[in-house]
mmCIF file of C-alpha atoms in Angstrom:
data_model
loop_
_atom_site.group_PDB
_atom_site.id
_atom_site.type_symbol
_atom_site.label_atom_id
_atom_site.label_comp_id
_atom_site.label_asym_id
_atom_site.label_seq_id
_atom_site.Cartn_x
_atom_site.Cartn_y
_atom_site.Cartn_z
ATOM 1 C CA MET A 1 30.569 120.129 23.314
ATOM 2 C CA ASN A 2 32.798 119.660 20.137
ATOM 3 C CA LEU A 3 36.281 118.849 21.440
ATOM 4 C CA ALA A 4 37.946 121.062 18.772
ATOM 5 C CA LEU A 5 36.175 124.120 19.939
ATOM 6 C CA LYS A 6 36.359 123.303 23.719
ATOM 7 C CA TYR A 7 40.055 122.997 23.547
ATOM 8 C CA ARG A 8 40.779 125.646 21.200
ATOM 9 C CA PRO A 9 43.799 127.687 22.566
ATOM 10 C CA LYS A 10 43.013 131.005 24.268
ATOM 11 C CA THR A 11 46.585 132.119 24.482
ATOM 12 C CA PHE A 12 49.877 131.712 22.517
ATOM 13 C CA ASN A 13 50.834 129.285 25.508
ATOM 14 C CA ASP A 14 48.177 127.073 24.618
ATOM 15 C CA MET A 15 49.166 126.644 21.005
ATOM 16 C CA VAL A 16 51.096 123.465 19.656
ATOM 17 C CA ALA A 17 54.063 124.045 17.507
ATOM 18 C CA GLN A 18 54.588 127.335 15.545
ATOM 19 C CA GLU A 19 57.073 128.558 18.233
ATOM 20 C CA GLU A 20 59.119 131.213 15.962
ATOM 21 C CA ILE A 21 55.929 132.803 14.802
ATOM 22 C CA ILE A 22 54.633 133.131 18.352
ATOM 23 C CA ASP A 23 57.947 134.725 19.393
ATOM 24 C CA ILE A 24 57.743 137.265 16.628
ATOM 25 C CA LEU A 25 54.098 138.278 17.299
ATOM 26 C CA THR A 26 54.650 138.300 21.071
ATOM 27 C CA TYR A 27 57.684 140.602 20.568
ATOM 28 C CA GLN A 28 55.651 142.952 18.369
ATOM 29 C CA VAL A 29 52.774 143.315 20.794
ATOM 30 C CA ASN A 30 55.108 143.935 23.840
ATOM 31 C CA ASN A 31 57.241 146.325 22.151
ATOM 32 C CA LYS A 32 54.362 148.201 20.194
ATOM 33 C CA SER A 33 55.707 147.115 16.854
ATOM 34 C CA THR A 34 52.888 145.645 15.573
ATOM 35 C CA LYS A 35 52.107 145.949 11.711
ATOM 36 C CA ASN A 36 48.988 146.971 9.928
ATOM 37 C CA SER A 37 48.655 144.124 7.708
ATOM 38 C CA TYR A 38 49.575 140.389 8.283
ATOM 39 C CA LEU A 39 49.320 137.356 5.951
ATOM 40 C CA PHE A 40 48.892 133.982 7.736
ATOM 41 C CA VAL A 41 49.686 131.022 5.353
ATOM 42 C CA GLY A 42 49.416 127.355 6.081
ATOM 43 C CA ALA A 43 47.447 124.150 5.716
ATOM 44 C CA SER A 44 44.055 123.710 7.508
ATOM 45 C CA GLY A 45 43.877 123.068 10.884
ATOM 46 C CA CYS A 46 47.586 124.352 11.851
ATOM 47 C CA GLY A 47 46.654 127.394 13.810
ATOM 48 C CA LYS A 48 46.347 130.288 11.640
ATOM 49 C CA THR A 49 42.855 131.633 12.567
ATOM 50 C CA THR A 50 43.516 130.706 16.118
ATOM 51 C CA ALA A 51 46.696 132.746 16.145
ATOM 52 C CA ALA A 52 44.935 135.691 14.631
ATOM 53 C CA ARG A 53 42.380 135.680 17.538
ATOM 54 C CA ILE A 54 45.001 135.487 20.080
ATOM 55 C CA LEU A 55 46.821 138.374 18.387
ATOM 56 C CA ALA A 56 43.733 140.263 18.278
ATOM 57 C CA ASP A 57 43.003 139.640 22.131
ATOM 58 C CA MET A 58 46.315 140.770 23.045
ATOM 59 C CA LEU A 59 46.563 143.915 21.138
ATOM 60 C CA ASN A 60 43.192 144.849 22.799
ATOM 61 C CA ASN A 61 43.964 143.271 26.113
ATOM 62 C CA GLY A 62 40.915 141.145 26.086
ATOM 63 C CA LYS A 63 38.553 144.178 25.112
ATOM 64 C CA GLY A 64 36.018 143.892 22.340
ATOM 65 C CA SER A 65 36.261 141.323 19.666
ATOM 66 C CA PRO A 66 37.819 141.295 15.973
ATOM 67 C CA ILE A 67 35.688 141.641 13.092
ATOM 68 C CA GLU A 68 35.899 138.081 11.340
ATOM 69 C CA ILE A 69 34.972 137.807 7.663
ATOM 70 C CA ASP A 70 34.657 134.455 5.637
ATOM 71 C CA ALA A 71 35.974 135.174 2.323
ATOM 72 C CA ALA A 72 34.647 131.875 0.810
ATOM 73 C CA SER A 73 31.076 133.362 1.091
ATOM 74 C CA ASN A 74 31.667 137.094 1.164
ATOM 75 C CA ASN A 75 34.293 137.674 -1.544
ATOM 76 C CA GLY A 76 32.746 140.590 -3.680
ATOM 77 C CA VAL A 77 33.554 144.231 -4.100
ATOM 78 C CA ASP A 78 30.727 145.331 -1.881
ATOM 79 C CA ASN A 79 31.890 143.181 1.036
ATOM 80 C CA ILE A 80 35.140 144.757 1.111
ATOM 81 C CA ARG A 81 33.631 148.159 0.478
ATOM 82 C CA SER A 82 31.654 147.566 3.743
ATOM 83 C CA ILE A 83 34.964 146.788 5.501
ATOM 84 C CA ILE A 84 36.627 150.184 4.117
ATOM 85 C CA GLU A 85 33.555 151.740 5.704
ATOM 86 C CA GLN A 86 33.817 150.254 9.013
ATOM 87 C CA ALA A 87 37.767 150.885 9.033
ATOM 88 C CA ASN A 88 37.122 154.431 9.053
ATOM 89 C CA PHE A 89 35.539 154.566 12.241
ATOM 90 C CA ARG A 90 37.732 154.152 15.535
ATOM 91 C CA SER A 91 36.800 151.242 17.876
ATOM 92 C CA ILE A 92 34.888 152.651 20.683
ATOM 93 C CA ILE A 93 35.739 149.912 23.313
ATOM 94 C CA SER A 94 39.166 148.747 22.266
ATOM 95 C CA GLU A 95 42.514 150.396 21.003
ATOM 96 C CA TYR A 96 42.651 148.585 17.713
ATOM 97 C CA LYS A 97 39.997 147.807 15.358
ATOM 98 C CA ILE A 98 41.027 144.321 13.996
ATOM 99 C CA PHE A 99 39.858 142.539 10.838
ATOM 100 C CA ILE A 100 40.447 138.799 10.309
ATOM 101 C CA ILE A 101 39.665 137.809 6.813
ATOM 102 C CA ASP A 102 39.646 133.925 6.501
ATOM 103 C CA GLU A 103 40.111 131.979 3.137
ATOM 104 C CA CYS A 104 41.187 135.407 1.647
ATOM 105 C CA HIS A 105 42.413 133.492 -1.523
ATOM 106 C CA MET A 106 38.502 133.355 -2.462
ATOM 107 C CA LEU A 107 38.279 137.163 -2.851
ATOM 108 C CA SER A 108 37.470 138.358 -6.336
ATOM 109 C CA ASN A 109 39.859 140.575 -8.648
ATOM 110 C CA GLY A 110 37.537 143.503 -7.859
ATOM 111 C CA ALA A 111 37.612 142.842 -4.075
ATOM 112 C CA TRP A 112 41.471 142.446 -4.038
ATOM 113 C CA ASN A 113 41.817 145.973 -5.884
ATOM 114 C CA ALA A 114 39.596 147.520 -3.323
ATOM 115 C CA LEU A 115 41.142 146.046 -0.511
ATOM 116 C CA LEU A 116 44.564 146.857 -2.000
ATOM 117 C CA LYS A 117 43.948 150.703 -1.344
ATOM 118 C CA LEU A 118 42.932 150.092 2.288
ATOM 119 C CA LEU A 119 46.405 148.170 2.829
ATOM 120 C CA GLU A 120 48.524 150.853 1.241
ATOM 121 C CA GLU A 121 46.867 153.741 3.476
ATOM 122 C CA PRO A 122 45.384 151.842 6.470
ATOM 123 C CA PRO A 123 43.508 154.017 9.094
ATOM 124 C CA LEU A 124 45.107 154.552 12.328
ATOM 125 C CA LYS A 125 44.941 151.738 14.988
ATOM 126 C CA THR A 126 43.366 149.316 12.265
ATOM 127 C CA VAL A 127 44.947 145.881 11.675
ATOM 128 C CA PHE A 128 44.281 143.327 9.145
ATOM 129 C CA ILE A 129 45.009 139.849 9.317
ATOM 130 C CA LEU A 130 44.518 137.668 6.066
ATOM 131 C CA CYS A 131 44.514 133.950 6.556
ATOM 132 C CA THR A 132 44.867 131.474 3.538
ATOM 133 C CA THR A 133 45.802 127.991 2.517
ATOM 134 C CA GLU A 134 46.567 129.185 -1.059
ATOM 135 C CA PRO A 135 48.999 131.992 -1.002
ATOM 136 C CA GLN A 136 49.738 131.704 -4.679
ATOM 137 C CA LYS A 137 46.147 133.079 -5.466
ATOM 138 C CA VAL A 138 46.875 136.183 -3.398
ATOM 139 C CA ILE A 139 47.722 139.147 -5.759
ATOM 140 C CA PRO A 140 51.354 140.091 -5.714
ATOM 141 C CA THR A 141 50.699 143.672 -4.942
ATOM 142 C CA VAL A 142 48.965 142.666 -1.741
ATOM 143 C CA LEU A 143 51.873 140.295 -0.872
ATOM 144 C CA SER A 144 54.222 143.194 -0.815
ATOM 145 C CA ARG A 145 52.301 144.955 1.671
ATOM 146 C CA VAL A 146 51.734 142.495 4.330
ATOM 147 C CA GLN A 147 53.955 140.738 6.695
ATOM 148 C CA ARG A 148 53.754 136.943 5.931
ATOM 149 C CA PHE A 149 54.006 134.014 8.370
ATOM 150 C CA ASP A 150 54.168 130.629 7.132
ATOM 151 C CA PHE A 151 52.434 127.942 9.628
ATOM 152 C CA THR A 152 53.800 124.557 9.270
ATOM 153 C CA LYS A 153 52.130 121.279 9.783
ATOM 154 C CA ILE A 154 52.225 120.094 13.137
ATOM 155 C CA PRO A 155 54.468 117.016 14.092
ATOM 156 C CA ASP A 156 52.972 113.900 15.009
ATOM 157 C CA ILE A 157 54.420 113.796 18.392
ATOM 158 C CA LYS A 158 53.141 117.140 19.155
ATOM 159 C CA ILE A 159 49.659 115.998 18.136
ATOM 160 C CA ILE A 160 49.997 112.915 20.141
ATOM 161 C CA GLU A 161 51.142 114.697 23.065
ATOM 162 C CA ARG A 162 47.879 117.142 23.027
ATOM 163 C CA LEU A 163 45.592 114.322 22.101
ATOM 164 C CA LYS A 164 46.797 112.372 25.387
ATOM 165 C CA TYR A 165 46.216 115.551 27.481
ATOM 166 C CA ILE A 166 42.654 116.094 26.108
ATOM 167 C CA TYR A 167 41.696 112.345 26.449
ATOM 168 C CA GLU A 168 42.885 112.206 29.971
ATOM 169 C CA LYS A 169 40.803 115.246 30.709
ATOM 170 C CA GLU A 170 37.700 113.947 29.178
ATOM 171 C CA VAL A 171 37.857 110.247 29.949
ATOM 172 C CA SER A 172 38.139 108.690 33.554
ATOM 173 C CA ASN A 173 39.244 105.126 34.102
ATOM 174 C CA ALA A 174 39.089 104.215 30.372
ATOM 175 C CA GLN A 175 41.471 101.980 28.601
ATOM 176 C CA TYR A 176 44.101 103.343 25.821
ATOM 177 C CA ASP A 177 47.068 102.252 24.027
ATOM 178 C CA ASN A 178 49.859 104.586 22.547
ATOM 179 C CA LYS A 179 49.121 103.091 19.024
ATOM 180 C CA SER A 180 46.009 104.471 18.766
ATOM 181 C CA PHE A 181 47.088 108.287 19.217
ATOM 182 C CA GLU A 182 49.591 107.505 16.739
ATOM 183 C CA ILE A 183 47.060 106.352 14.218
ATOM 184 C CA ILE A 184 44.964 109.444 14.834
ATOM 185 C CA ALA A 185 47.960 111.700 14.509
ATOM 186 C CA LYS A 186 49.063 109.915 11.161
ATOM 187 C CA ASN A 187 45.410 110.405 9.578
ATOM 188 C CA SER A 188 45.313 114.093 10.530
ATOM 189 C CA GLN A 189 48.183 115.037 8.138
ATOM 190 C CA GLY A 190 49.757 117.610 10.388
ATOM 191 C CA GLY A 191 46.296 119.264 11.230
ATOM 192 C CA LEU A 192 45.689 119.439 14.930
ATOM 193 C CA ARG A 193 41.981 120.605 14.739
ATOM 194 C CA THR A 194 41.598 117.442 12.365
ATOM 195 C CA ALA A 195 43.297 115.136 14.881
ATOM 196 C CA ILE A 196 40.839 116.382 17.738
ATOM 197 C CA SER A 197 37.789 115.921 15.700
ATOM 198 C CA LEU A 198 39.101 112.298 14.953
ATOM 199 C CA LEU A 199 39.513 111.992 18.617
ATOM 200 C CA ASP A 200 36.233 113.182 19.088
ATOM 201 C CA LYS A 201 34.523 110.597 16.651
ATOM 202 C CA CYS A 202 36.640 107.790 18.263
ATOM 203 C CA LEU A 203 35.247 108.626 21.818
ATOM 204 C CA ASP A 204 31.765 108.666 20.400
ATOM 205 C CA PHE A 205 32.277 105.091 19.385
ATOM 206 C CA SER A 206 34.091 103.954 22.738
ATOM 207 C CA PRO A 207 35.800 105.633 25.769
ATOM 208 C CA ASN A 208 38.171 102.847 25.371
ATOM 209 C CA LEU A 209 40.932 104.122 23.044
ATOM 210 C CA ILE A 210 42.316 100.829 21.754
ATOM 211 C CA VAL A 211 43.441 100.230 18.350
ATOM 212 C CA ASN A 212 40.485 98.000 16.831
ATOM 213 C CA ASN A 213 38.004 100.539 18.207
ATOM 214 C CA VAL A 214 39.953 103.430 16.429
ATOM 215 C CA TYR A 215 40.220 101.434 13.275
ATOM 216 C CA MET A 216 36.300 100.853 13.446
ATOM 217 C CA ALA A 217 35.513 104.316 14.417
ATOM 218 C CA LEU A 218 37.414 105.822 11.457
ATOM 219 C CA ASN A 219 36.671 103.164 9.055
ATOM 220 C CA LEU A 220 40.317 102.308 8.356
ATOM 221 C CA ILE A 221 41.998 99.232 7.451
ATOM 222 C CA SER A 222 44.464 97.909 9.933
ATOM 223 C CA GLU A 223 48.219 97.506 9.165
ATOM 224 C CA ASP A 224 48.029 93.822 9.611
ATOM 225 C CA ASN A 225 45.149 93.601 6.864
#
């Protein structure tokens, strides 16, 4: 199985970094002060969609699944009208009906205008979580109606800790050196999902995670060269 999927966090305790955001969302769930609309902003691989899924799971106590829409390929007015129609019906199996709209900056102007009315007067027990890497493309009238959370890039030291944990779970009696994890973390540019995918590629090349193997697997030029 793809390691990035296998080790995708299932709870906030499993997530790496973003502690302040996790604290606020956990407080809201525990105190029944959840908002109707959220905007999760941040670079690719920093935990936006994962956090959205975990929040949805907490709100519904593990019952049902959120409705996920990829706005990169479903960005028209008709797609939003379909969401509006679904939102008007309460969930049968869970307390909240939750919509996660990924890559929301890809929505057309018409789609944004259709969604705006829904965000202004959201149906009871309905939560919208918009995720984006480009918040400057979200129209101002929507920005004023959502609670925004900015996800930061993950520090290399935290990425290295997570990579070591995964490596030790996946590989028995193999050789590794700490420099290899540092190289992978540096090339992930703050994205944990990217880092895990790079680790997966290195392990497909060799279970021995030593510097030369990492350079060859990732087609990198060594620092010495």
